[in-house]
Coordinates of C-alpha atoms in Angstrom, one line a residue:
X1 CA 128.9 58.3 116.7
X2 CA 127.1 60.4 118.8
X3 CA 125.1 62.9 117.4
X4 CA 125.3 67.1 119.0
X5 CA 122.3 67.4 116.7
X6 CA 119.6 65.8 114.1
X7 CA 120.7 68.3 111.3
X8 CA 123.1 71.2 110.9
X9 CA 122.2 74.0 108.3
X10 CA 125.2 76.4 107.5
X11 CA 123.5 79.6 105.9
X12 CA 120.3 82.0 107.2
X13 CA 119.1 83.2 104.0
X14 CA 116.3 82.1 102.3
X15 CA 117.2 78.2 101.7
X16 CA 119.0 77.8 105.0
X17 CA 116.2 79.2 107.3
X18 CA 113.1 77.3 105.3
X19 CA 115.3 74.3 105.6
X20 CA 116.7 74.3 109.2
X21 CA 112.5 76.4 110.4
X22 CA 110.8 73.3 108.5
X23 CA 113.2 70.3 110.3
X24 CA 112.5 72.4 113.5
X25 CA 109.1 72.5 113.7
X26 CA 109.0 68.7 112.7
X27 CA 110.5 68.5 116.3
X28 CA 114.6 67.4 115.0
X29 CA 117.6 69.2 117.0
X30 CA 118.6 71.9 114.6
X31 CA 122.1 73.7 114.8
X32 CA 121.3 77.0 112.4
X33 CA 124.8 78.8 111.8
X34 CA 124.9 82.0 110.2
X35 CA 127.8 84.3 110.4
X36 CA 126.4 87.6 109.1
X37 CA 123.4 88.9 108.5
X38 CA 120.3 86.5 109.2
X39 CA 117.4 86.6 106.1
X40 CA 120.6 86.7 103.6
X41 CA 121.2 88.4 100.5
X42 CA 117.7 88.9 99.4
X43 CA 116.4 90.8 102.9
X44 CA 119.1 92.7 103.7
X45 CA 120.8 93.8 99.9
X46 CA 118.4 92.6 97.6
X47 CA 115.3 91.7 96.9
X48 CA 113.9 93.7 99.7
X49 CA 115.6 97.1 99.9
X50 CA 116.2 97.1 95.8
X51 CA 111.7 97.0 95.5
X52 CA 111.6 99.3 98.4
X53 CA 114.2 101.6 95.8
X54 CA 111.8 100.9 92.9
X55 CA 108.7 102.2 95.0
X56 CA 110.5 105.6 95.6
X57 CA 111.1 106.0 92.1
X58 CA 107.9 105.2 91.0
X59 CA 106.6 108.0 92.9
X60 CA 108.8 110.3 91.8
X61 CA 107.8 109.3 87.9
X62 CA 104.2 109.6 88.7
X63 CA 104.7 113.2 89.9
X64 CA 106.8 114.2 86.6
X65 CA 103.7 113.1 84.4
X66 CA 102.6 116.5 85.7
X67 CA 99.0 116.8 84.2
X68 CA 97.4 113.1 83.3
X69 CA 93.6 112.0 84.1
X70 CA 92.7 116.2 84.8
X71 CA 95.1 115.6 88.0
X72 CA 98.0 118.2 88.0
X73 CA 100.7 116.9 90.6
X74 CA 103.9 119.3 91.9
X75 CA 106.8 118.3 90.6
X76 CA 109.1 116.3 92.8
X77 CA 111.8 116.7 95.2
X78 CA 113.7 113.7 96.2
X79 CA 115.4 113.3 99.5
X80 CA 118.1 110.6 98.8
X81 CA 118.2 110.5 103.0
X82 CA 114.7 109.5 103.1
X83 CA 114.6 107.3 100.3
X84 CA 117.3 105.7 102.0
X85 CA 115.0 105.5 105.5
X86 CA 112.4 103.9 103.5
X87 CA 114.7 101.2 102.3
X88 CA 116.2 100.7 106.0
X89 CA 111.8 100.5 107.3
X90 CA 110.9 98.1 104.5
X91 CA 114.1 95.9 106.1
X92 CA 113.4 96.9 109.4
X93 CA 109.6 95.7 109.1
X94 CA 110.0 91.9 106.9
X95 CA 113.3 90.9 110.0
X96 CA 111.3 90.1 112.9
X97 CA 110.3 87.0 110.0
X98 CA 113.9 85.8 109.9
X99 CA 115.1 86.8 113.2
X100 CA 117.3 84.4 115.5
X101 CA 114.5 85.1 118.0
X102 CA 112.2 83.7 115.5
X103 CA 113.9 80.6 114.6
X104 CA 114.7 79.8 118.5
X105 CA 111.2 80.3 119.0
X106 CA 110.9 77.6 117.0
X107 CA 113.7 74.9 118.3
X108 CA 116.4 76.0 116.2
X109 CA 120.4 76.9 118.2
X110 CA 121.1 79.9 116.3
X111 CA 125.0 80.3 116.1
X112 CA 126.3 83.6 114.9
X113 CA 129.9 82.8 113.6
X114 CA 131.9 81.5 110.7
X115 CA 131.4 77.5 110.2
X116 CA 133.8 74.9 108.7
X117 CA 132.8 71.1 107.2
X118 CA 135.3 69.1 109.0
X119 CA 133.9 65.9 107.5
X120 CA 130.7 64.1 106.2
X121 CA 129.1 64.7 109.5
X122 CA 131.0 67.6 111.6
X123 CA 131.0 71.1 111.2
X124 CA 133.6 73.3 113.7
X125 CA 132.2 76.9 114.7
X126 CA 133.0 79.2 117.4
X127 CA 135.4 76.9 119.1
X128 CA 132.9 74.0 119.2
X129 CA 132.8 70.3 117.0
X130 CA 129.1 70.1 115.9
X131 CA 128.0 66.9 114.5
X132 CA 124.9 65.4 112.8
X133 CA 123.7 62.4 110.4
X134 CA 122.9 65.6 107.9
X135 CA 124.3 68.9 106.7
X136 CA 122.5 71.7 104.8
X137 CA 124.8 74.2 103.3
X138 CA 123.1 77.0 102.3
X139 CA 126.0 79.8 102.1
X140 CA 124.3 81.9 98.9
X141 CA 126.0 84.0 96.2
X142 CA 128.1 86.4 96.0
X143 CA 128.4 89.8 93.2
X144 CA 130.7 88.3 90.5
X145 CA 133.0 90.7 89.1
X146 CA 134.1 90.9 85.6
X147 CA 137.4 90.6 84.2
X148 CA 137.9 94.6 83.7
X149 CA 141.1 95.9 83.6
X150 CA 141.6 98.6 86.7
X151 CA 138.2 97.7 88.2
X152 CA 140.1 96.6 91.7
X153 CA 141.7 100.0 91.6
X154 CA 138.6 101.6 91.3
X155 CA 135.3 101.8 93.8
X156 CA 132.5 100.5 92.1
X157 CA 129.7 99.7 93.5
X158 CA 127.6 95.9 93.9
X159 CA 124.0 95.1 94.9
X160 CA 125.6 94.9 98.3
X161 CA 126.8 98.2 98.9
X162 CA 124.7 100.6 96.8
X163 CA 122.0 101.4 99.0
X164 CA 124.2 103.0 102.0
X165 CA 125.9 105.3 98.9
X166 CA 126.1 108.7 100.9
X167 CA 124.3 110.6 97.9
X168 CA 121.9 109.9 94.9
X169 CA 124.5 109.7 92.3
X170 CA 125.0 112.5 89.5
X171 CA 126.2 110.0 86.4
X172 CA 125.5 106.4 87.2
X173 CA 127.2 104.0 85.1
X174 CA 125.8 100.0 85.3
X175 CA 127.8 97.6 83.8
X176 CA 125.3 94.7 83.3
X177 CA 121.9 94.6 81.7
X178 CA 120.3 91.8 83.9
X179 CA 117.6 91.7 86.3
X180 CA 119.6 94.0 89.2
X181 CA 120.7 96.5 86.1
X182 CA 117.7 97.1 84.4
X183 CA 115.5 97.5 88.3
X184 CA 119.0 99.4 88.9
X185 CA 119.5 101.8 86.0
X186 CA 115.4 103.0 85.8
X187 CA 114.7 103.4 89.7
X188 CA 117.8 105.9 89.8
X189 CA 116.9 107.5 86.7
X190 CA 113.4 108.1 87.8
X191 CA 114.9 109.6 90.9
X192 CA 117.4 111.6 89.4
X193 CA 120.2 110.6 88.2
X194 CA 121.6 110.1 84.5
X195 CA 121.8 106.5 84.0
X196 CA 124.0 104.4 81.1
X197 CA 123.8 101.1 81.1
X198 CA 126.6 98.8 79.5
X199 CA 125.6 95.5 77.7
X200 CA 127.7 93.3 75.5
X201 CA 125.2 90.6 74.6
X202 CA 121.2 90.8 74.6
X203 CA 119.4 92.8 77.8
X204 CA 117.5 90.3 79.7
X205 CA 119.4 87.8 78.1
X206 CA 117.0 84.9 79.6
X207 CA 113.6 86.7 78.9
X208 CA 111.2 86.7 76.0
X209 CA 112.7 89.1 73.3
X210 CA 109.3 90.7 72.3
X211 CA 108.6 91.2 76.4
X212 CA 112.1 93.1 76.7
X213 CA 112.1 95.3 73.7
X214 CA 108.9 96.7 75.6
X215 CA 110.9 97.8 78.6
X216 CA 113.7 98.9 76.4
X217 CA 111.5 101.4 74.9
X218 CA 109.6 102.6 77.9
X219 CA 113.4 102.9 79.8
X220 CA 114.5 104.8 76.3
X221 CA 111.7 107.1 76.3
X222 CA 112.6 107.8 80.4
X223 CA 116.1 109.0 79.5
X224 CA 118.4 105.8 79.9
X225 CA 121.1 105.1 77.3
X226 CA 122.1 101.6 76.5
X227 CA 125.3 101.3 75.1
X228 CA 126.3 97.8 73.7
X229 CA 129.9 96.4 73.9
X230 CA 132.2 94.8 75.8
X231 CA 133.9 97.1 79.0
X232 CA 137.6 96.8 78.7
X233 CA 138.9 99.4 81.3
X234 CA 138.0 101.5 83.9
X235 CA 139.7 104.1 85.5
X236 CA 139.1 107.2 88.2
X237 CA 138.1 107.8 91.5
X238 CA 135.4 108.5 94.0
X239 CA 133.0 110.6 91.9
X240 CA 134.6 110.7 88.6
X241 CA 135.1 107.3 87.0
X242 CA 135.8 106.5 83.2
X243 CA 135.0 103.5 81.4
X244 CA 135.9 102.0 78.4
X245 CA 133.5 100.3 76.1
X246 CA 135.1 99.3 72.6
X247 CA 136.0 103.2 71.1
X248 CA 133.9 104.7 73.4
X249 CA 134.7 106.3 77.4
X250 CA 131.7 106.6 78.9
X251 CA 132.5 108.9 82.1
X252 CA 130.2 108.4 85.8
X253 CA 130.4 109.8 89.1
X254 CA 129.5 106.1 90.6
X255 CA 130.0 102.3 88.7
X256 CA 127.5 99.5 89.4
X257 CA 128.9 96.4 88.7
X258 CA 125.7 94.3 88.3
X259 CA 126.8 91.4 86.1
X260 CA 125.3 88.7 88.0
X261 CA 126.4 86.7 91.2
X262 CA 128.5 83.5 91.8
X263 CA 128.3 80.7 93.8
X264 CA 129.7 81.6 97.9
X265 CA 130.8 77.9 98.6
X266 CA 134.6 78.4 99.2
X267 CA 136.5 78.5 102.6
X268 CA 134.2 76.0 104.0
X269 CA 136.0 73.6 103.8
X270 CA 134.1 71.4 101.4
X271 CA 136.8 70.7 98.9
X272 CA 139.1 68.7 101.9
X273 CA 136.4 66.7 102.4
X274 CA 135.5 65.8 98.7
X275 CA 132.2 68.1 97.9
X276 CA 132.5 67.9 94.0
X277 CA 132.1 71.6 92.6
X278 CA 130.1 72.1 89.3
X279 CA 130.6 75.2 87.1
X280 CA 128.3 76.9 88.8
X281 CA 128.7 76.3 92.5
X282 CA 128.2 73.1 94.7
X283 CA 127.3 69.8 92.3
X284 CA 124.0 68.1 93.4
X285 CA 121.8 65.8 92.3
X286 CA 118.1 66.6 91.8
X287 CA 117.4 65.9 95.4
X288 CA 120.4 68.9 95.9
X289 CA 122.3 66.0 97.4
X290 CA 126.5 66.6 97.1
X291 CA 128.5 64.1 96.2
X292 CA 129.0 63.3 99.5
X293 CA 126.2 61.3 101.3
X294 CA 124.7 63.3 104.0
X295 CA 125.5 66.6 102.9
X296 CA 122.8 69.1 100.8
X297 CA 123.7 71.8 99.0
X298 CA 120.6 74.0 98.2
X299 CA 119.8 78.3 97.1
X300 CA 121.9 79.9 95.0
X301 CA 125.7 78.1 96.5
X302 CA 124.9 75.4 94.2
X303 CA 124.9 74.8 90.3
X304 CA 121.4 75.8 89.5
X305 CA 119.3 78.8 89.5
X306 CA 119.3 81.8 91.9
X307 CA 116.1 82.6 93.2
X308 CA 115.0 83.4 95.8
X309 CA 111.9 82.0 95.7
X310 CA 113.7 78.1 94.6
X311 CA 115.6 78.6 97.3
X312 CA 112.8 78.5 99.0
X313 CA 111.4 75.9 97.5
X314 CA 114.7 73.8 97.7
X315 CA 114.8 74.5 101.6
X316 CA 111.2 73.2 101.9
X317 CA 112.0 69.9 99.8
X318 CA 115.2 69.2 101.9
X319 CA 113.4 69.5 104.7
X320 CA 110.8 66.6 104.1
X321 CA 113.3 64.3 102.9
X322 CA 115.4 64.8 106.3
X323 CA 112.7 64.6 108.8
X324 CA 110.3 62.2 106.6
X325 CA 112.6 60.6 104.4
X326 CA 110.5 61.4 101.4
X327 CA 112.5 61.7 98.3
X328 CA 112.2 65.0 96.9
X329 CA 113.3 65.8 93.2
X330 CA 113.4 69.5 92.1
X331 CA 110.9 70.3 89.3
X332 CA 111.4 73.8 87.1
X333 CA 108.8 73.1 84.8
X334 CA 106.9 75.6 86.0
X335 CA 110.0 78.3 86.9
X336 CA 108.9 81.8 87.4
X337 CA 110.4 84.7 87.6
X338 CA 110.1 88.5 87.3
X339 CA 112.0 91.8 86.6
X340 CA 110.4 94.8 88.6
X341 CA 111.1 97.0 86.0
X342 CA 108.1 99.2 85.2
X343 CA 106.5 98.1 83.1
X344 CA 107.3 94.0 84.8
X345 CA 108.8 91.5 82.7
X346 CA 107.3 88.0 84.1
X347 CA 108.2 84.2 82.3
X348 CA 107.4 80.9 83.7
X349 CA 108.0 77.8 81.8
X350 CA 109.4 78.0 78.5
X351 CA 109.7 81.1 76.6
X352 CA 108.7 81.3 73.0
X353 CA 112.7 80.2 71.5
X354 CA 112.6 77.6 74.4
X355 CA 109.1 75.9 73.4
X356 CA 110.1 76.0 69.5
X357 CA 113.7 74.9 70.4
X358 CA 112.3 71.6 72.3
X359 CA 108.6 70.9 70.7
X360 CA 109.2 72.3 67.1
X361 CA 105.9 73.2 64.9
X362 CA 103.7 71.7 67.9
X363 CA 104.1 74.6 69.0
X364 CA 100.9 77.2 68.8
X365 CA 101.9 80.6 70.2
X366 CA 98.7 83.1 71.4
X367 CA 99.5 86.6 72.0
X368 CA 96.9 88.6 74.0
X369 CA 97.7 92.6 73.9
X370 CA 96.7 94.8 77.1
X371 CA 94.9 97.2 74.7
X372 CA 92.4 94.8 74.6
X373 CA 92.0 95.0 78.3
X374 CA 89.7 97.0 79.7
X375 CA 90.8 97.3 83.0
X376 CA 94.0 98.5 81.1
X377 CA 92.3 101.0 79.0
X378 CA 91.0 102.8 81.9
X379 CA 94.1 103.2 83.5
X380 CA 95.6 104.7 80.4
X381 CA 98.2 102.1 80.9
X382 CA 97.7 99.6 78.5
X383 CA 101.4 98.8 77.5
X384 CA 102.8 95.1 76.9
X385 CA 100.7 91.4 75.7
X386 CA 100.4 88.1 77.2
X387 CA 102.3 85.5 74.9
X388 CA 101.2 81.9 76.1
X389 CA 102.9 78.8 74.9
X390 CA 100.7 75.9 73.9
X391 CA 101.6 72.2 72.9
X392 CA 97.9 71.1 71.9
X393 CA 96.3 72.4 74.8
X394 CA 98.7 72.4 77.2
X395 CA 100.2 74.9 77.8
X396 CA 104.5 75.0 78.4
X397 CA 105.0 78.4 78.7
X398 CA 104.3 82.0 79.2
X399 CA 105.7 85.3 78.4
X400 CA 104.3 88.7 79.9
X401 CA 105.0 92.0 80.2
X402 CA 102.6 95.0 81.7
X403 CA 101.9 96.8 84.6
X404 CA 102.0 94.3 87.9
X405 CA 101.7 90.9 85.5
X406 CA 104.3 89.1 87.9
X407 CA 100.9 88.8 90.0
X408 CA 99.5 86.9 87.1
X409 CA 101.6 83.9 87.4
X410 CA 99.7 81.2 89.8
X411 CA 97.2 80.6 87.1
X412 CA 100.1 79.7 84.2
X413 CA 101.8 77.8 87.0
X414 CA 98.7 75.8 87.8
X415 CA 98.1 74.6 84.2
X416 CA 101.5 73.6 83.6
X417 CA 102.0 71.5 86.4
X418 CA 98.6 70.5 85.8
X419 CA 96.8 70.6 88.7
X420 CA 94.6 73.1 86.6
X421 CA 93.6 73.1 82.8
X422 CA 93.6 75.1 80.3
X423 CA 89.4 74.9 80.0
X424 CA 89.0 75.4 83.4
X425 CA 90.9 78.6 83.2
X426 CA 89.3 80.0 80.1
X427 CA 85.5 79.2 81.6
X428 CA 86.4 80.5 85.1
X429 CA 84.4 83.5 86.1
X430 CA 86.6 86.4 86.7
X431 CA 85.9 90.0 88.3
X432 CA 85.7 92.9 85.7
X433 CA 87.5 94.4 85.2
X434 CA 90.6 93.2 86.1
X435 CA 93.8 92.9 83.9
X436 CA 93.7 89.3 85.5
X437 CA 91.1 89.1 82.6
X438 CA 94.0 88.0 79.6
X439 CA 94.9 84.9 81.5
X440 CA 91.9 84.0 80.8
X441 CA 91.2 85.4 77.1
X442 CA 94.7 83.8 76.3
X443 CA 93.6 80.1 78.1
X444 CA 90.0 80.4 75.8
X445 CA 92.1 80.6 73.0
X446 CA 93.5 77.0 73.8
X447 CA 90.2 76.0 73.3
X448 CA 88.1 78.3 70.5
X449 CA 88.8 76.0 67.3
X450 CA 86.7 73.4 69.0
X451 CA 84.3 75.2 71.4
X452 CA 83.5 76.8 67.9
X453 CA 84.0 73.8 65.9
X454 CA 82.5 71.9 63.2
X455 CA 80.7 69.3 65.2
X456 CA 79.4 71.8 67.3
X457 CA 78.1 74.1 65.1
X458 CA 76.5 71.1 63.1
X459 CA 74.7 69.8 66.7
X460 CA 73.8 73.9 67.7
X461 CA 72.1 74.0 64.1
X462 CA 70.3 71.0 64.3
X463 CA 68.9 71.9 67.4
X464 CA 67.9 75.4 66.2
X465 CA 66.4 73.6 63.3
X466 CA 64.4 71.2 65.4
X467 CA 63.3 74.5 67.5
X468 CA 62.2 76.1 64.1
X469 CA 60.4 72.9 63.3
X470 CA 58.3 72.5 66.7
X471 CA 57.8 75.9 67.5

């Protein structure tokens, strides 16, 4: 067959543009389709405009502290318009970095328009037959919505659509107490608005239990009720909806439905051409092949998890194994992730119920708290610990929560992976003060019983004793 191109990547989100940007600039003919909105889900409804949303109501929350550190601040007014123009300048200012211009700049064809896998090595889209020896499909997630009776009747709202809401909303009601409904339910409270959030299992349901009842508490103390049970019903209309939790109606001017997202891999075509589908989205194998040879399946359209940062990661590893056919397994070992909730939840590796789970009474847990920090203390923010995870020294996991700790992650991620160690991190020489101080407190611990062992105190008395002796 002859080839229209080296490589075809169906997707310009995160996974699709590192993938089809990284077999570019290794100099392969690169057909990059995207049929909406190029940078994806996390630039243009997520990860970008919700953090621009948590900044304005961070501002706002500093200003209702009113008198703290013999500063006296006005209390504040917030202009949902200009919150709103923030959002649209934080988007405005990252797309020039996933632009078509950007990735024809680069050697990509940029196709705007819906795609369909014809086969193992075609793809049709905007009237043309596309062909290559490899496929990327990178076609992202979707909101998933919740089996609740009269939610299609009613207009709720989804990570996708709850930025452009025409006013800061009176009664917001989250159904969902993940990552989007906890960064959800505090920024608008801090803005304004009275906030319940709906939850039938645990909140954070993947983090570290101790980290989360932090937030819980801080959230709690901020004004946000957390009701837990299972939503059976909802019914209303713009600006009055009711919902029904077990006994309970909980009534809202708006609904966010923010119980996770779902795999967008249908109406591609990929089922009449034999692409095995998983639970979770697309089937691959830890090189994110599909079970059909030629075809990738990477980001958040395949069974795994939905990051963006692994998609990322994923579009990077696809990309050396297509243009230097270097195999390329995925390894989470050293997964990290973060909630921006204020204060952050952060976790990479195994959390402390993971590490037991696997490694039983191996396990050693060290818990630093930020009120030993000093750096802390003189903020007057000194909320949330450091938990680390060790197996002897090693460490496998770590839990933390505290003001901006998702920054503290490279060092964790560099001794699990271990291309750092655990000594090296607890002896490195670090500014003062800085909260970047527990990593290393926590590391030092690793190693205290035998820095301050028997054998060395028995060789750091003889010595003082042969001092004594000599003079």
């Amino acid at each position: 067959m002859k080839f229209t191109h080296d490589v075809i990547v169906i997707g310009g989100g995160a996974a699709g543009l590192t993938a089809a940007g990284g077999c570019a600039l290794f100099g392969l003919d690169v057909a990059l389709i995207e049929a909406r909105k190029m940078g994806g889900e996390c630039l243009n409804d997520g990860c970008v405009p919700s953090k621009a949303l948590i900044t304005a109501a961070k501002r706002a929350a500093e200003a209702r502290e009113s008198e703290r550190y013999g500063v006296t601040l006005a209390a504040p007014k917030v202009d949902w318009r200009g919150v709103q123009r923030h959002i649209r300048d934080a988007i405005a200012a990252i797309e020039p970095h996933d632009s078509e211009e950007r990735f024809e700049e680069m050697g990509c064809e940029v196709i705007r328009d819906w795609a369909r896998v014809t086969g193992p090595q075609t793809v049709e889209v905007a009237g043309r037959t596309l062909s290559a020896p490899r496929i990327v499909i990178a076609t992202g997630s979707k909101p998933a919505i919740p089996p609740i009776k009269g939610v299609d009747e009613v207009p709720y709202l989804t990570n996708e659509n709850i930025f452009d809401i025409e006013g800061l909303p009176d009664r917001l009601v989250i159904v969902g107490g993940g990552v989007i409904g906890m960064e959800m339910a505090q920024a608008f409270r801090r803005l304004g608005s009275e906030v319940t959030v709906v939850e039938p299992g645990e909140l954070m349901a993947r983090d570290d239990r101790d980290s989360v009842a932090v937030v819980r508490k801080t959230m709690e103390g901020e004004g946000v009720r957390f009701v837990k049970g299972l939503a059976s019903a909802v019914t209303g209309s713009a600006g009055s909806i009711a919902l029904t939790v077990g006994g309970e109606v909980i009534e809202g001017s708006h609904l966010l439905i923010a119980t996770g997202r779902k795999a967008n891999c249908e109406g591609f075509g990929l089922e009449d051409i034999g692409v095995e589908m998983g639970k979770g989205g697309i089937a691959t194998d830890e090189r994110r092949r599909a079970s059909v040879k030629g075809i990738y399946a990477i980001g958040d359209c395949r069974d795994g998890p939905r990051l963006t940062h692994v998609s990322g990661y994923e579009g990077s590893n696809v990309a050396l194994e297509i243009t230097l056919g270097v195999p390329t397994k995925v390894d989470y070992t050293a997964l990290p992730w973060c909630t921006y909730t204020e204060p952050e939840v952060a976790q990479i590796g195994l959390t402390e119920s993971e590490a037991r789970e696997k490694h039983g009474d191996a396990i050693r847990v060290v818990t630093e708290s930020f009120h030993d920090n000093e750096r802390a203390l003189t903020e007057g923010n000194d909320k949330g610990q450091v938990k680390v995870m060790f197996k002897g020294k090693k460490v496998v996991g770590a839990s933390l929560v505290g003001k901006n700790v998702g920054e503290l992650l490279l060092p964790f991620s560099q001794t699990i992976t271990g291309k750092s160690s655990t000594f090296a991190l607890g002896s490195a020489i670090i500014a003062y003060p800085t909260r970047s101080e527990i990593t290393k407190a926590t590391a030092f611990q690793a190693w205290e019983p035998t820095v301050f062992g028997p054998i060395p105190k028995k060789w750091a008395g003889f010595l003082a004793s042969m001092r004594r002796r000599l003079g």
